[in-house]
Amino acid sequence: MIFDILTLFPGMFDGAFSDSIIKRAVEKGLVSIGIHNIRDYSDDARHQSVDDYPYGGDAGMLMKPEPLANAIRASRERLAGKNPLVVYMTPAGRLLNQNVVKELAEKESLILLCGRYKGIDQRVTDNYVDMEVSVGDYVLSGGEIPAMAVVDAVTRLIPGVLGNMDSAETDSFHSGLLSHPHYTRPEVFEGISVPEVLLSGHHANIRKWQHQKSLEITRVRRPDLLTAENI
Ligand code: SAM
């Protein structure tokens, strides 16, 4: 999987991708991440401006279409032959859930476009964007944190990234349900014991208990996730 991230703040990604699972995935060559400054694609060589006033007199600034279009075209050229999907991070997009993550993980490459200010000129969306994705019903200052969430969630699903694929398969949402509770040592912590079934070594009973707990938690917290297939 190749991620090409288009942003006005490349420095924001330094820490996010330099540790743990994503770092190892990059080192193993399972994912590659390019981070590109949209400002480098400004057609205004002198000031490298990337924003302008919106028509209609709204407050705030908008990202101009030319630098965005130039940046996306350059990214498509870099990823030629890799079928890049252009994804714009926006509160108006499809809500990011595990099904959307699975869909994205099947692509060969993703161009993640991070907005700033009041967002981007609609004509860029119309002409260049294949999919719009939101990370929730709230407004962040930019698309960088949403793009990090996409890279992280998608990377976890790339075969070979997690030491044991089971750990992705037993995560919340993979089967459509929330995850069951988890316990590690010690057997008793602050007066609370690990449920006995988990100490029994009886794998069928353990799976049954885990599924039951997943169902209980999902029923209470996210009944909207329950379907005929997963109950
Ligand atoms: N005016 C926009 C609106 O009301 O939808 C919000 C603009 S926001 C301040 C600036 C940028 O942050 C957006 O262009 C988008 O890229 C990103 N952003 C903010 N919230 C987001 C969310 N919930 N999901 C994805 N991207 C988001």
PDB file of C-alpha atoms and ligand atoms in Angstrom:
ATOM      1  CA  MET A   1       0.000   0.000   0.000  1.00  0.00           C
ATOM      2  CA  ILE A   2       1.294   3.436  -0.899  1.00  0.00           C
ATOM      3  CA  PHE A   3      -0.047   6.517   0.871  1.00  0.00           C
ATOM      4  CA  ASP A   4       0.627   9.924  -0.642  1.00  0.00           C
ATOM      5  CA  ILE A   5      -0.433  12.665   1.775  1.00  0.00           C
ATOM      6  CA  LEU A   6      -1.026  16.201   0.550  1.00  0.00           C
ATOM      7  CA  THR A   7      -0.904  18.745   3.363  1.00  0.00           C
ATOM      8  CA  LEU A   8       0.091  22.281   4.301  1.00  0.00           C
ATOM      9  CA  PHE A   9       1.690  20.949   7.508  1.00  0.00           C
ATOM     10  CA  PRO A  10       4.031  18.042   6.690  1.00  0.00           C
ATOM     11  CA  GLY A  11       5.757  18.355  10.083  1.00  0.00           C
ATOM     12  CA  MET A  12       2.609  17.162  11.846  1.00  0.00           C
ATOM     13  CA  PHE A  13       3.229  13.629  10.558  1.00  0.00           C
ATOM     14  CA  ASP A  14       6.782  13.277  11.924  1.00  0.00           C
ATOM     15  CA  GLY A  15       5.853  11.833  15.284  1.00  0.00           C
ATOM     16  CA  ALA A  16       2.749   9.945  14.194  1.00  0.00           C
ATOM     17  CA  PHE A  17       4.556   7.684  11.763  1.00  0.00           C
ATOM     18  CA  SER A  18       7.921   7.316  13.462  1.00  0.00           C
ATOM     19  CA  ASP A  19       6.999   4.721  16.079  1.00  0.00           C
ATOM     20  CA  SER A  20       5.439   1.354  16.623  1.00  0.00           C
ATOM     21  CA  ILE A  21       3.313  -0.459  14.027  1.00  0.00           C
ATOM     22  CA  ILE A  22       3.471   2.085  11.200  1.00  0.00           C
ATOM     23  CA  LYS A  23       7.216   2.517  11.554  1.00  0.00           C
ATOM     24  CA  ARG A  24       7.710  -1.271  11.377  1.00  0.00           C
ATOM     25  CA  ALA A  25       5.320  -1.584   8.414  1.00  0.00           C
ATOM     26  CA  VAL A  26       7.374   1.005   6.527  1.00  0.00           C
ATOM     27  CA  GLU A  27      10.648  -0.679   7.481  1.00  0.00           C
ATOM     28  CA  LYS A  28       9.311  -4.038   6.258  1.00  0.00           C
ATOM     29  CA  GLY A  29       8.332  -2.416   2.953  1.00  0.00           C
ATOM     30  CA  LEU A  30       4.647  -3.281   3.465  1.00  0.00           C
ATOM     31  CA  VAL A  31       3.569   0.346   3.245  1.00  0.00           C
ATOM     32  CA  SER A  32       5.225   3.446   1.919  1.00  0.00           C
ATOM     33  CA  ILE A  33       4.217   6.946   2.971  1.00  0.00           C
ATOM     34  CA  GLY A  34       4.995  10.105   1.009  1.00  0.00           C
ATOM     35  CA  ILE A  35       4.232  13.481   2.559  1.00  0.00           C
ATOM     36  CA  HIS A  36       4.027  16.460   0.224  1.00  0.00           C
ATOM     37  CA  ASN A  37       3.555  20.129   0.923  1.00  0.00           C
ATOM     38  CA  ILE A  38       0.714  21.608  -1.124  1.00  0.00           C
ATOM     39  CA  ARG A  39       2.485  24.960  -0.889  1.00  0.00           C
ATOM     40  CA  ASP A  40       5.199  23.596  -3.192  1.00  0.00           C
ATOM     41  CA  TYR A  41       2.542  23.389  -5.918  1.00  0.00           C
ATOM     42  CA  SER A  42       1.414  27.003  -5.654  1.00  0.00           C
ATOM     43  CA  ASP A  43       1.330  28.827  -8.980  1.00  0.00           C
ATOM     44  CA  ASP A  44       2.284  31.988  -7.123  1.00  0.00           C
ATOM     45  CA  ALA A  45       6.079  31.576  -7.030  1.00  0.00           C
ATOM     46  CA  ARG A  46       6.592  34.777  -5.039  1.00  0.00           C
ATOM     47  CA  HIS A  47       4.315  34.235  -2.051  1.00  0.00           C
ATOM     48  CA  GLN A  48       3.440  30.560  -2.509  1.00  0.00           C
ATOM     49  CA  SER A  49      -0.103  31.455  -1.526  1.00  0.00           C
ATOM     50  CA  VAL A  50      -2.579  28.602  -1.215  1.00  0.00           C
ATOM     51  CA  ASP A  51      -5.711  30.345   0.070  1.00  0.00           C
ATOM     52  CA  ASP A  52      -8.099  33.063  -1.013  1.00  0.00           C
ATOM     53  CA  TYR A  53     -11.346  34.751   0.022  1.00  0.00           C
ATOM     54  CA  PRO A  54     -14.500  32.739  -0.652  1.00  0.00           C
ATOM     55  CA  TYR A  55     -17.069  34.041  -3.121  1.00  0.00           C
ATOM     56  CA  GLY A  56     -20.305  34.932  -1.382  1.00  0.00           C
ATOM     57  CA  GLY A  57     -18.653  36.805   1.450  1.00  0.00           C
ATOM     58  CA  ASP A  58     -18.390  33.977   4.000  1.00  0.00           C
ATOM     59  CA  ALA A  59     -15.953  34.510   6.861  1.00  0.00           C
ATOM     60  CA  GLY A  60     -12.572  32.784   6.626  1.00  0.00           C
ATOM     61  CA  MET A  61     -10.345  31.662   3.788  1.00  0.00           C
ATOM     62  CA  LEU A  62     -10.590  28.784   1.351  1.00  0.00           C
ATOM     63  CA  MET A  63      -7.884  26.635  -0.235  1.00  0.00           C
ATOM     64  CA  LYS A  64      -7.408  27.762  -3.837  1.00  0.00           C
ATOM     65  CA  PRO A  65      -8.006  25.217  -6.583  1.00  0.00           C
ATOM     66  CA  GLU A  66      -4.775  25.565  -8.599  1.00  0.00           C
ATOM     67  CA  PRO A  67      -2.207  24.381  -5.975  1.00  0.00           C
ATOM     68  CA  LEU A  68      -4.512  21.506  -4.985  1.00  0.00           C
ATOM     69  CA  ALA A  69      -5.036  20.415  -8.585  1.00  0.00           C
ATOM     70  CA  ASN A  70      -1.289  20.667  -9.285  1.00  0.00           C
ATOM     71  CA  ALA A  71      -0.481  18.659  -6.145  1.00  0.00           C
ATOM     72  CA  ILE A  72      -3.015  15.933  -6.993  1.00  0.00           C
ATOM     73  CA  ARG A  73      -1.812  15.693 -10.613  1.00  0.00           C
ATOM     74  CA  ALA A  74       1.808  15.353  -9.410  1.00  0.00           C
ATOM     75  CA  SER A  75       0.749  12.689  -6.925  1.00  0.00           C
ATOM     76  CA  ARG A  76      -1.119  10.764  -9.639  1.00  0.00           C
ATOM     77  CA  GLU A  77       2.039  10.880 -11.767  1.00  0.00           C
ATOM     78  CA  ARG A  78       4.147   9.547  -8.889  1.00  0.00           C
ATOM     79  CA  LEU A  79       1.643   6.733  -8.434  1.00  0.00           C
ATOM     80  CA  ALA A  80       1.159   6.007 -12.133  1.00  0.00           C
ATOM     81  CA  GLY A  81       0.235   2.332 -12.596  1.00  0.00           C
ATOM     82  CA  LYS A  82      -0.831   2.039  -8.932  1.00  0.00           C
ATOM     83  CA  ASN A  83      -4.492   3.077  -9.418  1.00  0.00           C
ATOM     84  CA  PRO A  84      -4.505   5.821  -6.775  1.00  0.00           C
ATOM     85  CA  LEU A  85      -7.795   6.721  -5.129  1.00  0.00           C
ATOM     86  CA  VAL A  86      -8.016  10.404  -4.192  1.00  0.00           C
ATOM     87  CA  VAL A  87      -9.582  10.740  -0.736  1.00  0.00           C
ATOM     88  CA  TYR A  88     -10.491  14.160   0.659  1.00  0.00           C
ATOM     89  CA  MET A  89     -10.803  14.311   4.440  1.00  0.00           C
ATOM     90  CA  THR A  90     -13.924  16.360   5.234  1.00  0.00           C
ATOM     91  CA  PRO A  91     -16.706  16.432   7.855  1.00  0.00           C
ATOM     92  CA  ALA A  92     -19.121  16.092   4.907  1.00  0.00           C
ATOM     93  CA  GLY A  93     -17.653  12.723   3.877  1.00  0.00           C
ATOM     94  CA  ARG A  94     -18.589   9.090   4.518  1.00  0.00           C
ATOM     95  CA  LEU A  95     -18.171   8.327   8.178  1.00  0.00           C
ATOM     96  CA  LEU A  96     -14.971   6.309   8.659  1.00  0.00           C
ATOM     97  CA  ASN A  97     -15.881   2.886  10.027  1.00  0.00           C
ATOM     98  CA  GLN A  98     -14.236  -0.514   9.748  1.00  0.00           C
ATOM     99  CA  ASN A  99     -16.093  -1.309   6.497  1.00  0.00           C
ATOM    100  CA  VAL A 100     -14.747   1.872   4.899  1.00  0.00           C
ATOM    101  CA  VAL A 101     -11.281   1.009   6.260  1.00  0.00           C
ATOM    102  CA  LYS A 102     -11.506  -2.487   4.700  1.00  0.00           C
ATOM    103  CA  GLU A 103     -12.577  -0.933   1.395  1.00  0.00           C
ATOM    104  CA  LEU A 104      -9.586   1.437   1.454  1.00  0.00           C
ATOM    105  CA  ALA A 105      -7.172  -1.354   2.462  1.00  0.00           C
ATOM    106  CA  GLU A 106      -7.997  -3.159  -0.795  1.00  0.00           C
ATOM    107  CA  LYS A 107      -6.635  -0.281  -2.909  1.00  0.00           C
ATOM    108  CA  GLU A 108      -3.086  -0.228  -4.245  1.00  0.00           C
ATOM    109  CA  SER A 109      -2.510   3.385  -3.322  1.00  0.00           C
ATOM    110  CA  LEU A 110      -4.311   6.275  -1.638  1.00  0.00           C
ATOM    111  CA  ILE A 111      -3.848  10.007  -2.081  1.00  0.00           C
ATOM    112  CA  LEU A 112      -5.037  11.634   1.157  1.00  0.00           C
ATOM    113  CA  LEU A 113      -5.922  15.287   0.749  1.00  0.00           C
ATOM    114  CA  CYS A 114      -5.876  17.334   3.963  1.00  0.00           C
ATOM    115  CA  GLY A 115      -7.931  20.497   3.962  1.00  0.00           C
ATOM    116  CA  ARG A 116      -7.315  23.624   6.067  1.00  0.00           C
ATOM    117  CA  TYR A 117      -9.085  26.950   6.599  1.00  0.00           C
ATOM    118  CA  LYS A 118     -12.788  26.668   5.599  1.00  0.00           C
ATOM    119  CA  GLY A 119     -11.945  23.752   3.306  1.00  0.00           C
ATOM    120  CA  ILE A 120     -11.262  23.450  -0.421  1.00  0.00           C
ATOM    121  CA  ASP A 121     -12.782  24.923  -3.585  1.00  0.00           C
ATOM    122  CA  GLN A 122     -15.699  22.681  -4.625  1.00  0.00           C
ATOM    123  CA  ARG A 123     -14.338  22.332  -8.164  1.00  0.00           C
ATOM    124  CA  VAL A 124     -11.372  20.359  -6.837  1.00  0.00           C
ATOM    125  CA  THR A 125     -13.804  17.937  -5.234  1.00  0.00           C
ATOM    126  CA  ASP A 126     -15.832  17.769  -8.442  1.00  0.00           C
ATOM    127  CA  ASN A 127     -12.878  17.151 -10.755  1.00  0.00           C
ATOM    128  CA  TYR A 128     -10.289  15.307  -8.688  1.00  0.00           C
ATOM    129  CA  VAL A 129     -11.726  13.632  -5.593  1.00  0.00           C
ATOM    130  CA  ASP A 130     -12.895   9.992  -5.741  1.00  0.00           C
ATOM    131  CA  MET A 131     -14.106   9.664  -2.173  1.00  0.00           C
ATOM    132  CA  GLU A 132     -14.772  11.965   0.793  1.00  0.00           C
ATOM    133  CA  VAL A 133     -14.171  10.637   4.310  1.00  0.00           C
ATOM    134  CA  SER A 134     -15.102  12.055   7.707  1.00  0.00           C
ATOM    135  CA  VAL A 135     -13.694  10.878  11.033  1.00  0.00           C
ATOM    136  CA  GLY A 136     -16.755  11.989  12.982  1.00  0.00           C
ATOM    137  CA  ASP A 137     -19.409  14.582  13.521  1.00  0.00           C
ATOM    138  CA  TYR A 138     -17.131  17.305  14.807  1.00  0.00           C
ATOM    139  CA  VAL A 139     -14.858  19.846  13.153  1.00  0.00           C
ATOM    140  CA  LEU A 140     -11.073  19.668  13.395  1.00  0.00           C
ATOM    141  CA  SER A 141      -8.727  22.426  12.262  1.00  0.00           C
ATOM    142  CA  GLY A 142      -7.343  20.357   9.406  1.00  0.00           C
ATOM    143  CA  GLY A 143      -7.395  17.024   7.609  1.00  0.00           C
ATOM    144  CA  GLU A 144      -4.026  15.896   9.005  1.00  0.00           C
ATOM    145  CA  ILE A 145      -5.355  14.067  12.077  1.00  0.00           C
ATOM    146  CA  PRO A 146      -8.083  12.371   9.993  1.00  0.00           C
ATOM    147  CA  ALA A 147      -5.417  11.322   7.445  1.00  0.00           C
ATOM    148  CA  MET A 148      -3.317   9.835  10.275  1.00  0.00           C
ATOM    149  CA  ALA A 149      -6.372   7.880  11.426  1.00  0.00           C
ATOM    150  CA  VAL A 150      -6.875   6.498   7.912  1.00  0.00           C
ATOM    151  CA  VAL A 151      -3.200   5.525   7.533  1.00  0.00           C
ATOM    152  CA  ASP A 152      -3.192   3.819  10.936  1.00  0.00           C
ATOM    153  CA  ALA A 153      -6.477   1.930  10.528  1.00  0.00           C
ATOM    154  CA  VAL A 154      -5.681   0.824   6.950  1.00  0.00           C
ATOM    155  CA  THR A 155      -2.107  -0.192   7.771  1.00  0.00           C
ATOM    156  CA  ARG A 156      -3.334  -2.562  10.508  1.00  0.00           C
ATOM    157  CA  LEU A 157      -5.215  -4.520   7.845  1.00  0.00           C
ATOM    158  CA  ILE A 158      -2.285  -4.974   5.445  1.00  0.00           C
ATOM    159  CA  PRO A 159      -1.237  -8.638   5.630  1.00  0.00           C
ATOM    160  CA  GLY A 160       2.044  -9.037   7.495  1.00  0.00           C
ATOM    161  CA  VAL A 161       1.790  -5.755   9.405  1.00  0.00           C
ATOM    162  CA  LEU A 162       0.452  -7.172  12.662  1.00  0.00           C
ATOM    163  CA  GLY A 163       2.473 -10.030  14.080  1.00  0.00           C
ATOM    164  CA  ASN A 164      -0.658 -12.100  14.350  1.00  0.00           C
ATOM    165  CA  MET A 165      -3.571 -11.276  12.040  1.00  0.00           C
ATOM    166  CA  ASP A 166      -5.853 -12.704  14.712  1.00  0.00           C
ATOM    167  CA  SER A 167      -5.323  -9.551  16.694  1.00  0.00           C
ATOM    168  CA  ALA A 168      -6.999  -7.490  13.941  1.00  0.00           C
ATOM    169  CA  GLU A 169      -9.672 -10.120  13.493  1.00  0.00           C
ATOM    170  CA  THR A 170     -10.690  -9.977  17.155  1.00  0.00           C
ATOM    171  CA  ASP A 171     -10.722  -6.179  17.305  1.00  0.00           C
ATOM    172  CA  SER A 172     -13.998  -4.297  17.632  1.00  0.00           C
ATOM    173  CA  PHE A 173     -16.013  -3.969  14.400  1.00  0.00           C
ATOM    174  CA  HIS A 174     -14.130  -6.657  12.471  1.00  0.00           C
ATOM    175  CA  SER A 175     -17.076  -9.034  12.812  1.00  0.00           C
ATOM    176  CA  GLY A 176     -19.449  -6.106  13.171  1.00  0.00           C
ATOM    177  CA  LEU A 177     -19.539  -6.262  16.990  1.00  0.00           C
ATOM    178  CA  LEU A 178     -17.666  -4.434  19.743  1.00  0.00           C
ATOM    179  CA  SER A 179     -14.796  -6.395  21.277  1.00  0.00           C
ATOM    180  CA  HIS A 180     -15.279  -8.491  24.421  1.00  0.00           C
ATOM    181  CA  PRO A 181     -13.366  -7.499  27.614  1.00  0.00           C
ATOM    182  CA  HIS A 182      -9.703  -8.529  27.845  1.00  0.00           C
ATOM    183  CA  TYR A 183      -7.622  -9.566  30.876  1.00  0.00           C
ATOM    184  CA  THR A 184      -3.929 -10.194  31.550  1.00  0.00           C
ATOM    185  CA  ARG A 185      -1.992 -11.127  34.710  1.00  0.00           C
ATOM    186  CA  PRO A 186      -2.373 -10.965  37.694  1.00  0.00           C
ATOM    187  CA  GLU A 187      -5.344 -13.294  38.172  1.00  0.00           C
ATOM    188  CA  VAL A 188      -6.732 -10.990  40.892  1.00  0.00           C
ATOM    189  CA  PHE A 189      -6.351  -7.196  40.668  1.00  0.00           C
ATOM    190  CA  GLU A 190      -7.798  -4.899  43.341  1.00  0.00           C
ATOM    191  CA  GLY A 191     -10.236  -7.601  44.377  1.00  0.00           C
ATOM    192  CA  ILE A 192     -11.484  -8.389  40.853  1.00  0.00           C
ATOM    193  CA  SER A 193     -10.732 -11.868  39.474  1.00  0.00           C
ATOM    194  CA  VAL A 194     -10.259 -12.826  35.859  1.00  0.00           C
ATOM    195  CA  PRO A 195     -13.434 -14.654  34.720  1.00  0.00           C
ATOM    196  CA  GLU A 196     -12.940 -18.359  35.421  1.00  0.00           C
ATOM    197  CA  VAL A 197     -13.709 -19.512  31.917  1.00  0.00           C
ATOM    198  CA  LEU A 198     -10.589 -17.706  30.645  1.00  0.00           C
ATOM    199  CA  LEU A 199      -8.419 -19.776  32.983  1.00  0.00           C
ATOM    200  CA  SER A 200     -10.083 -23.073  32.012  1.00  0.00           C
ATOM    201  CA  GLY A 201      -8.090 -23.730  28.854  1.00  0.00           C
ATOM    202  CA  HIS A 202     -11.358 -24.883  27.214  1.00  0.00           C
ATOM    203  CA  HIS A 203     -11.136 -23.059  23.877  1.00  0.00           C
ATOM    204  CA  ALA A 204     -14.706 -23.670  22.725  1.00  0.00           C
ATOM    205  CA  ASN A 205     -16.108 -22.328  25.999  1.00  0.00           C
ATOM    206  CA  ILE A 206     -13.749 -19.340  25.859  1.00  0.00           C
ATOM    207  CA  ARG A 207     -14.871 -18.448  22.304  1.00  0.00           C
ATOM    208  CA  LYS A 208     -18.516 -18.825  23.394  1.00  0.00           C
ATOM    209  CA  TRP A 209     -17.981 -16.542  26.419  1.00  0.00           C
ATOM    210  CA  GLN A 210     -16.150 -13.960  24.281  1.00  0.00           C
ATOM    211  CA  HIS A 211     -18.924 -13.917  21.678  1.00  0.00           C
ATOM    212  CA  GLN A 212     -21.563 -13.634  24.410  1.00  0.00           C
ATOM    213  CA  LYS A 213     -19.735 -10.680  25.996  1.00  0.00           C
ATOM    214  CA  SER A 214     -19.318  -8.994  22.598  1.00  0.00           C
ATOM    215  CA  LEU A 215     -23.039  -9.323  22.026  1.00  0.00           C
ATOM    216  CA  GLU A 216     -23.906  -7.992  25.502  1.00  0.00           C
ATOM    217  CA  ILE A 217     -21.658  -4.928  25.160  1.00  0.00           C
ATOM    218  CA  THR A 218     -22.833  -4.215  21.622  1.00  0.00           C
ATOM    219  CA  ARG A 219     -26.491  -4.583  22.636  1.00  0.00           C
ATOM    220  CA  VAL A 220     -26.040  -2.020  25.432  1.00  0.00           C
ATOM    221  CA  ARG A 221     -23.672   0.467  23.787  1.00  0.00           C
ATOM    222  CA  ARG A 222     -24.185   0.166  20.035  1.00  0.00           C
ATOM    223  CA  PRO A 223     -27.446  -1.651  19.242  1.00  0.00           C
ATOM    224  CA  ASP A 224     -27.265  -0.075  15.773  1.00  0.00           C
ATOM    225  CA  LEU A 225     -24.396  -2.499  14.961  1.00  0.00           C
ATOM    226  CA  LEU A 226     -26.482  -5.650  15.523  1.00  0.00           C
ATOM    227  CA  THR A 227     -27.573  -7.453  12.364  1.00  0.00           C
ATOM    228  CA  ALA A 228     -29.060 -10.877  11.570  1.00  0.00           C
ATOM    229  CA  GLU A 229     -25.540 -12.027  10.541  1.00  0.00           C
ATOM    230  CA  ASN A 230     -23.590 -11.090  13.666  1.00  0.00           C
ATOM    231  CA  ILE A 231     -25.974 -12.060  16.507  1.00  0.00           C
TER     232      ILE A 231
HETATM  233  N1  SAM B   1     -15.902  24.450   6.753  1.00  0.00           N
HETATM  234  C1  SAM B   1     -15.758  23.042   6.877  1.00  0.00           C
HETATM  235  C2  SAM B   1     -17.092  22.433   7.229  1.00  0.00           C
HETATM  236  O1  SAM B   1     -17.873  23.060   7.918  1.00  0.00           O
HETATM  237  O2  SAM B   1     -17.320  21.264   6.841  1.00  0.00           O
HETATM  238  C3  SAM B   1     -14.740  22.662   7.939  1.00  0.00           C
HETATM  239  C4  SAM B   1     -13.356  23.057   7.606  1.00  0.00           C
HETATM  240  S1  SAM B   1     -12.192  22.473   8.768  1.00  0.00           S
HETATM  241  C5  SAM B   1     -11.941  23.836   9.789  1.00  0.00           C
HETATM  242  C6  SAM B   1     -10.704  22.411   7.839  1.00  0.00           C
HETATM  243  C7  SAM B   1     -10.375  21.053   7.276  1.00  0.00           C
HETATM  244  O3  SAM B   1     -10.266  20.114   8.333  1.00  0.00           O
HETATM  245  C8  SAM B   1     -11.374  20.434   6.325  1.00  0.00           C
HETATM  246  O4  SAM B   1     -11.207  20.912   5.024  1.00  0.00           O
HETATM  247  C9  SAM B   1     -11.059  18.969   6.430  1.00  0.00           C
HETATM  248  O5  SAM B   1     -10.005  18.611   5.562  1.00  0.00           O
HETATM  249  C10 SAM B   1     -10.585  18.820   7.866  1.00  0.00           C
HETATM  250  N2  SAM B   1     -11.587  18.253   8.785  1.00  0.00           N
HETATM  251  C11 SAM B   1     -12.167  18.888   9.822  1.00  0.00           C
HETATM  252  N3  SAM B   1     -13.006  18.084  10.483  1.00  0.00           N
HETATM  253  C12 SAM B   1     -12.957  16.883   9.866  1.00  0.00           C
HETATM  254  C13 SAM B   1     -13.626  15.650  10.073  1.00  0.00           C
HETATM  255  N4  SAM B   1     -14.523  15.479  11.035  1.00  0.00           N
HETATM  256  N5  SAM B   1     -13.324  14.610   9.251  1.00  0.00           N
HETATM  257  C14 SAM B   1     -12.437  14.774   8.242  1.00  0.00           C
HETATM  258  N6  SAM B   1     -11.787  15.935   7.991  1.00  0.00           N
HETATM  259  C15 SAM B   1     -12.046  16.978   8.774  1.00  0.00           C
END
